[in-house]
């Protein structure tokens, strides 16, 4: 009975206090890569321990370990199933299905939107020498449209008019980093998590934090090409040139105070020293441990039994 | 040799530039300097129709084509998604900055001493 309890305790910790602490911490801005690894470990280990707790609890009466118990259950060796166990098994199966289905749906919806957007961009923009596409719009924007095979970096005419060549380079390097580091894959995982568990207080926050961390990672790549001051000016100038559309559904979630915090955080971290290497390694080690604990709790008894 | 994508764009620019409907032969004439086969133009038109950018009228022979929406309408749609009116915009985009109001940006600009 230790495994289900331990898994349940871990699931609760990873669902609420741990992500809350991480969202409030200030060090992630000093090491966005390590923080991103930790966020992913929390999300995956959290789901694994939630499902694992339900399944191990449901299977406990039928065998000494989950694997043997499943075999016994499937071979018809079990004559009587308590309702509590049946309920836990059903909940575990439902949760697994729910999470997977939402992942598939979120990926499919993103892909559909992305393709439509790409079609529009290709019609409305002209190719530049750098491989980016120039959008004939006065609003200063730059973004990347990630794709499985090819990604597009889009800059607007308004942005070209606003920024110096060096600032433009910062923007392009930033967008290229999103593409080469496949930030879209990380983001889609967290969007799926939020879509699956929208009532989770932390799911939205996690999605936002992860979105911010990939911006910081992209900034760090841009900093290798241009001085910090140039990047800072680019961040501010692009922010200044954007007229926020009137309040619309969805705008409140992303705009408002969060945007100033985001901008401020991206600017102020340029002066902060990066996290020392040993501490970074420690964060990654914690992430690995978070993944190892539910995995061991789930599979170690069966592995031992097989030996 | 223009790619199919570039050709789609040229044809849309022609359709956007006129209020009238055009046939594939009209378009072939407009793009005469590119020496395109009419089948190529018909292929591109049918691709554009499938994507919903072009509407075809089958009443007349040859078929007449016109833009489904103006260039400005498409641009407005696009910017709406980019600038965050659309509720799920992060689904497709990773933008350079978050949004700030002009006043907030002014403060930041001042802080940067520019």
XYZ file of C-alpha atoms in Angstrom:
421
model
C 0.000 0.000 0.000
C 3.044 2.273 0.110
C 3.224 2.908 -3.650
C -0.321 4.322 -4.112
C 0.057 6.589 -1.051
C 3.476 7.842 -2.082
C 2.272 8.457 -5.633
C -0.809 10.292 -4.380
C 1.324 12.479 -2.103
C 3.633 13.286 -5.001
C 0.670 14.040 -7.271
C -0.711 16.545 -4.752
C 2.689 18.195 -4.270
C 3.247 18.514 -8.011
C -0.276 19.733 -8.695
C -0.133 22.712 -6.434
C 2.619 23.754 -3.955
C 5.642 22.905 -6.103
C 4.535 24.705 -9.303
C 3.308 27.637 -7.218
C 6.725 27.995 -5.573
C 8.449 27.732 -8.931
C 6.135 30.318 -10.502
C 6.982 32.722 -7.672
C 10.717 32.102 -7.644
C 13.014 34.696 -9.158
C 15.906 32.436 -10.167
C 14.248 31.041 -13.344
C 14.930 34.357 -15.095
C 18.634 33.755 -14.411
C 18.550 30.275 -15.866
C 15.561 29.844 -18.171
C 16.856 26.615 -19.703
C 17.118 24.807 -16.357
C 13.748 26.193 -15.264
C 12.148 24.963 -18.465
C 13.491 21.455 -17.847
C 12.086 21.587 -14.323
C 8.633 22.726 -15.514
C 8.459 19.855 -17.966
C 9.522 17.362 -15.292
C 6.823 18.702 -12.949
C 4.128 18.375 -15.614
C 5.098 14.863 -16.713
C 5.826 13.517 -13.212
C 2.589 15.109 -11.976
C 0.482 13.341 -14.595
C 2.342 10.080 -14.120
C 1.925 10.073 -10.342
C -1.749 11.063 -10.554
C -2.555 8.202 -12.921
C -0.133 5.867 -11.127
C -1.735 6.473 -7.725
C -5.178 5.539 -9.066
C -3.989 2.461 -10.935
C -1.750 1.067 -8.180
C -4.530 1.585 -5.640
C -7.058 -0.121 -7.891
C -4.777 -3.054 -8.631
C -3.391 -3.545 -5.113
C -5.692 -6.417 -4.021
C -5.041 -8.555 -7.078
C -1.328 -9.160 -6.801
C 1.915 -8.177 -5.099
C 2.820 -5.697 -7.862
C 0.864 -3.796 -10.541
C 2.172 -6.009 -13.339
C 1.208 -9.345 -11.730
C -2.099 -7.827 -10.626
C -2.921 -6.765 -14.194
C -2.101 -10.249 -15.491
C -4.302 -11.822 -12.775
C -7.121 -9.428 -13.599
C -6.930 -10.067 -17.336
C -6.605 -13.871 -16.950
C -9.814 -13.976 -14.941
C -8.068 -15.072 -11.730
C -9.900 -12.397 -9.803
C -13.388 -13.359 -8.715
C -14.394 -10.367 -6.654
C -13.613 -6.683 -7.188
C -14.316 -4.162 -4.435
C -16.151 -1.091 -5.665
C -13.382 1.235 -4.397
C -10.818 -0.549 -6.505
C -13.082 -0.611 -9.545
C -13.691 3.122 -9.116
C -9.960 3.876 -8.887
C -9.202 1.811 -11.979
C -11.975 3.478 -13.958
C -10.799 6.943 -12.847
C -7.220 6.105 -13.785
C -8.256 4.909 -17.225
C -10.501 7.942 -17.762
C -7.791 10.376 -16.705
C -5.262 8.739 -19.026
C -7.712 8.902 -21.926
C -8.632 12.494 -21.107
C -5.014 13.661 -21.033
C -4.065 11.865 -24.239
C -7.196 12.999 -26.072
C -6.575 16.610 -25.101
C -2.988 16.386 -26.258
C -4.106 15.080 -29.644
C -6.874 17.682 -29.952
C -4.614 20.557 -28.939
C -1.927 19.525 -31.408
C -4.504 19.123 -34.184
C -6.118 22.496 -33.464
C -2.755 24.276 -33.352
C -1.758 22.676 -36.631
C -5.003 23.722 -38.316
C -4.633 27.331 -37.116
C -0.979 27.382 -38.065
C -1.654 26.208 -41.605
C -4.388 28.764 -42.117
C -2.125 31.497 -40.770
C 0.717 30.340 -43.002
C -1.509 30.469 -46.088
C -2.462 34.045 -45.234
C 1.139 35.055 -44.554
C 2.347 33.598 -47.839
C -0.230 35.611 -49.750
C 0.275 38.855 -47.846
C 4.065 38.960 -47.490
C 7.087 39.006 -49.748
C 10.318 37.062 -49.170
C 13.399 38.888 -47.868
C 17.015 37.980 -48.553
C 17.455 36.731 -45.003
C 14.782 34.081 -45.548
C 12.295 35.947 -43.382
C 9.090 37.305 -44.893
C 8.113 40.972 -44.964
C 4.515 41.719 -44.085
C 3.137 44.905 -45.578
C 1.643 46.249 -42.343
C 2.339 49.447 -40.408
C 2.060 47.713 -37.007
C 5.567 46.798 -35.804
C 5.494 43.055 -35.251
C 7.857 40.136 -35.526
C 7.022 36.531 -34.917
C 7.825 33.047 -35.984
C 5.374 30.557 -37.336
C 6.729 27.185 -36.274
C 6.191 24.191 -38.508
C 7.122 20.538 -38.495
C 9.171 20.812 -41.681
C 9.724 24.497 -42.276
C 9.250 27.530 -40.076
C 8.681 31.080 -41.172
C 9.960 34.230 -39.530
C 7.714 37.193 -40.263
C 8.590 40.865 -39.792
C 6.335 43.780 -40.655
C 7.164 46.875 -42.666
C 6.307 48.916 -39.556
C 9.010 47.102 -37.622
C 11.642 47.631 -40.315
C 10.871 51.355 -40.264
C 11.117 51.494 -36.480
C 14.299 49.552 -35.760
C 17.936 50.086 -36.674
C 19.737 47.308 -38.532
C 21.332 46.090 -35.325
C 18.033 46.056 -33.427
C 16.481 44.220 -36.350
C 19.214 41.623 -36.112
C 18.339 41.124 -32.438
C 14.716 40.515 -33.374
C 15.583 38.078 -36.159
C 18.028 36.148 -33.946
C 15.368 35.967 -31.242
C 12.809 34.516 -33.658
C 15.331 32.097 -35.149
C 15.993 30.749 -31.649
C 12.297 29.925 -31.231
C 12.490 27.945 -34.442
C 15.749 26.078 -33.920
C 15.070 25.292 -30.264
C 11.577 24.006 -31.114
C 9.848 26.082 -28.455
C 6.541 25.315 -30.145
C 6.776 21.685 -28.995
C 7.262 22.664 -25.345
C 4.448 25.197 -25.538
C 1.977 22.787 -27.096
C 2.540 20.345 -24.219
C 1.668 22.992 -21.669
C -1.303 24.226 -23.674
C -2.583 20.652 -23.753
C -2.066 20.393 -19.997
C -4.069 23.568 -19.490
C -6.770 22.392 -21.910
C -7.058 19.085 -19.981
C -7.173 20.588 -16.518
C -8.445 24.158 -16.870
C -9.760 24.131 -13.282
C -6.256 23.471 -11.963
C -5.247 26.774 -10.399
C -1.699 26.307 -11.541
C -2.223 25.110 -15.117
C -2.741 28.579 -16.586
C 0.097 30.021 -14.562
C 2.405 27.224 -15.702
C 1.548 27.873 -19.324
C 2.321 31.569 -18.878
C 5.586 30.971 -17.044
C 6.759 28.547 -19.706
C 5.802 31.039 -22.415
C 7.919 33.663 -20.648
C 10.882 31.296 -20.218
C 11.054 30.533 -23.942
C 11.073 34.289 -24.641
C 14.025 34.628 -22.253
C 15.818 31.712 -23.893
C 15.337 33.350 -27.283
C 16.615 36.645 -25.830
C 19.749 34.862 -24.615
C 20.403 33.606 -28.138
C 19.949 37.132 -29.514
C 22.411 38.452 -26.905
C 25.157 36.369 -28.476
C 24.711 38.310 -31.717
C 24.124 41.837 -30.425
C 24.998 43.836 -27.273
C 22.473 43.713 -24.419
C 21.608 47.387 -24.852
C 20.562 46.834 -28.461
C 18.323 43.939 -27.492
C 16.800 46.003 -24.678
C 16.018 48.834 -27.073
C 14.462 46.401 -29.538
C 12.283 44.906 -26.807
C 11.065 48.312 -25.705
C 10.598 49.785 -29.172
C 8.552 46.855 -30.409
C 6.497 46.963 -27.225
C 5.960 50.706 -27.602
C 4.820 50.473 -31.182
C 2.060 48.014 -30.528
C -1.345 49.516 -30.091
C -3.302 47.227 -27.913
C -6.665 46.390 -29.472
C -9.724 47.322 -27.435
C -10.744 44.842 -24.760
C -11.724 41.645 -26.446
C -12.340 38.144 -25.198
C -9.024 36.577 -24.358
C -7.155 39.850 -24.362
C -7.569 40.280 -20.626
C -5.840 36.983 -19.933
C -2.706 37.946 -21.792
C -2.582 41.702 -21.729
C -2.937 43.868 -18.660
C -0.502 43.566 -15.833
C 1.060 40.365 -17.088
C 2.479 42.079 -20.143
C 4.263 44.806 -18.202
C 5.622 42.213 -15.808
C 6.828 40.185 -18.757
C 8.472 43.131 -20.441
C 10.020 44.327 -17.194
C 11.312 40.868 -16.385
C 12.894 40.490 -19.797
C 14.621 43.851 -19.438
C 15.780 43.588 -15.836
C 17.268 40.119 -16.254
C 19.740 41.508 -18.771
C 21.659 42.958 -15.790
C 21.354 39.873 -13.585
C 24.140 37.325 -13.403
C 23.249 33.856 -14.685
C 22.769 31.100 -12.140
C 26.115 29.453 -11.253
C 26.746 26.185 -13.081
C 26.550 23.936 -9.961
C 23.137 25.358 -9.077
C 21.947 24.839 -12.650
C 23.122 21.236 -12.476
C 21.265 20.848 -9.190
C 18.012 22.050 -10.800
C 18.398 19.553 -13.619
C 19.170 16.797 -11.087
C 15.963 17.657 -9.208
C 14.046 17.435 -12.480
C 15.499 13.992 -13.206
C 14.680 12.852 -9.658
C 11.094 14.081 -10.066
C 10.707 11.884 -13.130
C 12.503 8.925 -11.524
C 10.410 8.736 -8.359
C 7.001 7.915 -9.913
C 8.651 5.711 -12.532
C 10.418 3.651 -9.863
C 7.304 3.466 -7.679
C 5.283 2.206 -10.627
C 7.655 -0.240 -12.249
C 10.250 -1.297 -9.637
C 8.023 -3.883 -7.854
C 7.209 -5.577 -11.157
C 10.848 -5.498 -12.245
C 11.913 -7.033 -8.919
C 9.215 -9.687 -9.249
C 10.390 -10.599 -12.728
C 13.975 -11.018 -11.503
C 11.057 30.358 -62.508
C 8.526 31.475 -59.923
C 7.356 28.965 -57.337
C 3.726 27.998 -57.060
C 3.482 30.087 -53.892
C 4.810 33.185 -55.634
C 2.356 32.609 -58.480
C -0.534 32.346 -56.007
C 0.515 35.692 -54.610
C 0.753 37.359 -58.043
C -2.690 36.104 -59.008
C -4.219 37.235 -55.718
C -2.641 40.685 -56.158
C -4.323 40.933 -59.577
C -7.686 39.815 -58.210
C -7.394 42.174 -55.245
C -6.595 45.071 -57.555
C -9.885 44.825 -59.421
C -13.546 44.808 -58.477
C -14.405 42.768 -61.537
C -14.252 39.005 -61.939
C -11.452 37.653 -64.100
C -11.139 34.486 -66.136
C -8.000 32.368 -66.306
C -7.362 33.844 -69.762
C -7.587 37.408 -68.445
C -5.006 36.472 -65.831
C -2.820 34.761 -68.401
C -2.841 37.990 -70.409
C -1.992 40.107 -67.345
C 0.910 37.804 -66.569
C 1.947 37.508 -70.218
C 5.586 38.337 -69.452
C 5.850 35.123 -67.429
C 4.698 32.953 -70.355
C 2.462 30.712 -68.255
C 0.302 27.903 -69.598
C -3.398 28.383 -68.964
C -3.470 25.000 -67.196
C -0.892 26.328 -64.721
C -3.115 29.307 -63.994
C -6.166 27.071 -63.607
C -4.235 24.838 -61.197
C -3.236 27.815 -59.072
C -6.787 29.177 -59.148
C -8.215 25.881 -57.986
C -5.652 25.744 -55.157
C -6.676 29.248 -54.120
C -10.331 28.263 -54.334
C -9.723 25.243 -52.084
C -8.060 27.503 -49.544
C -11.071 29.821 -49.629
C -9.265 32.869 -51.016
C -10.985 32.830 -54.392
C -14.616 32.397 -55.442
C -15.504 30.871 -58.767
C -18.620 31.651 -60.741
C -19.592 28.740 -62.972
C -22.451 30.576 -64.708
C -20.242 32.035 -67.393
C -17.863 30.340 -69.809
C -14.988 30.546 -69.221
C -15.386 30.433 -65.405
C -14.957 33.773 -63.681
C -12.859 34.215 -60.544
C -12.823 36.934 -57.928
C -11.211 37.459 -54.517
C -13.300 36.119 -51.622
C -12.242 39.011 -49.378
C -10.183 42.137 -49.870
C -6.490 42.294 -49.104
C -7.249 44.682 -46.234
C -9.730 42.243 -44.700
C -7.196 39.420 -44.805
C -4.510 41.672 -43.354
C -6.874 42.706 -40.559
C -7.555 39.029 -39.778
C -3.868 38.305 -39.677
C -3.013 41.242 -37.426
C -5.931 40.364 -35.192
C -4.327 36.980 -34.579
C -0.846 38.423 -34.168
C -1.748 41.265 -31.833
C -3.776 39.112 -29.532
C -7.420 39.690 -30.297
C -7.774 35.996 -31.023
C -8.192 34.089 -27.788
C -5.778 31.294 -28.631
C -3.095 33.180 -30.459
C -0.181 31.440 -28.832
C -1.337 28.360 -30.654
C 0.427 29.592 -33.732
C 2.749 32.356 -32.770
C 5.710 33.109 -30.689
C 5.974 36.819 -30.754
C 8.854 39.082 -30.022
C 7.264 40.892 -27.099
C 4.211 40.887 -24.929
C 1.841 43.768 -25.313
C 2.174 46.959 -23.381
C 0.138 50.093 -23.581
C 1.755 53.146 -25.163
C 2.051 54.828 -21.719
C 3.829 51.852 -20.190
C 6.124 51.680 -23.155
C 6.854 55.397 -22.841
C 7.935 54.857 -19.243
C 10.211 52.024 -20.267
C 11.623 54.045 -23.121
C 12.419 56.871 -20.693
C 14.093 54.456 -18.305
C 16.293 53.306 -21.146
C 17.249 56.910 -21.785
C 16.282 57.032 -25.419
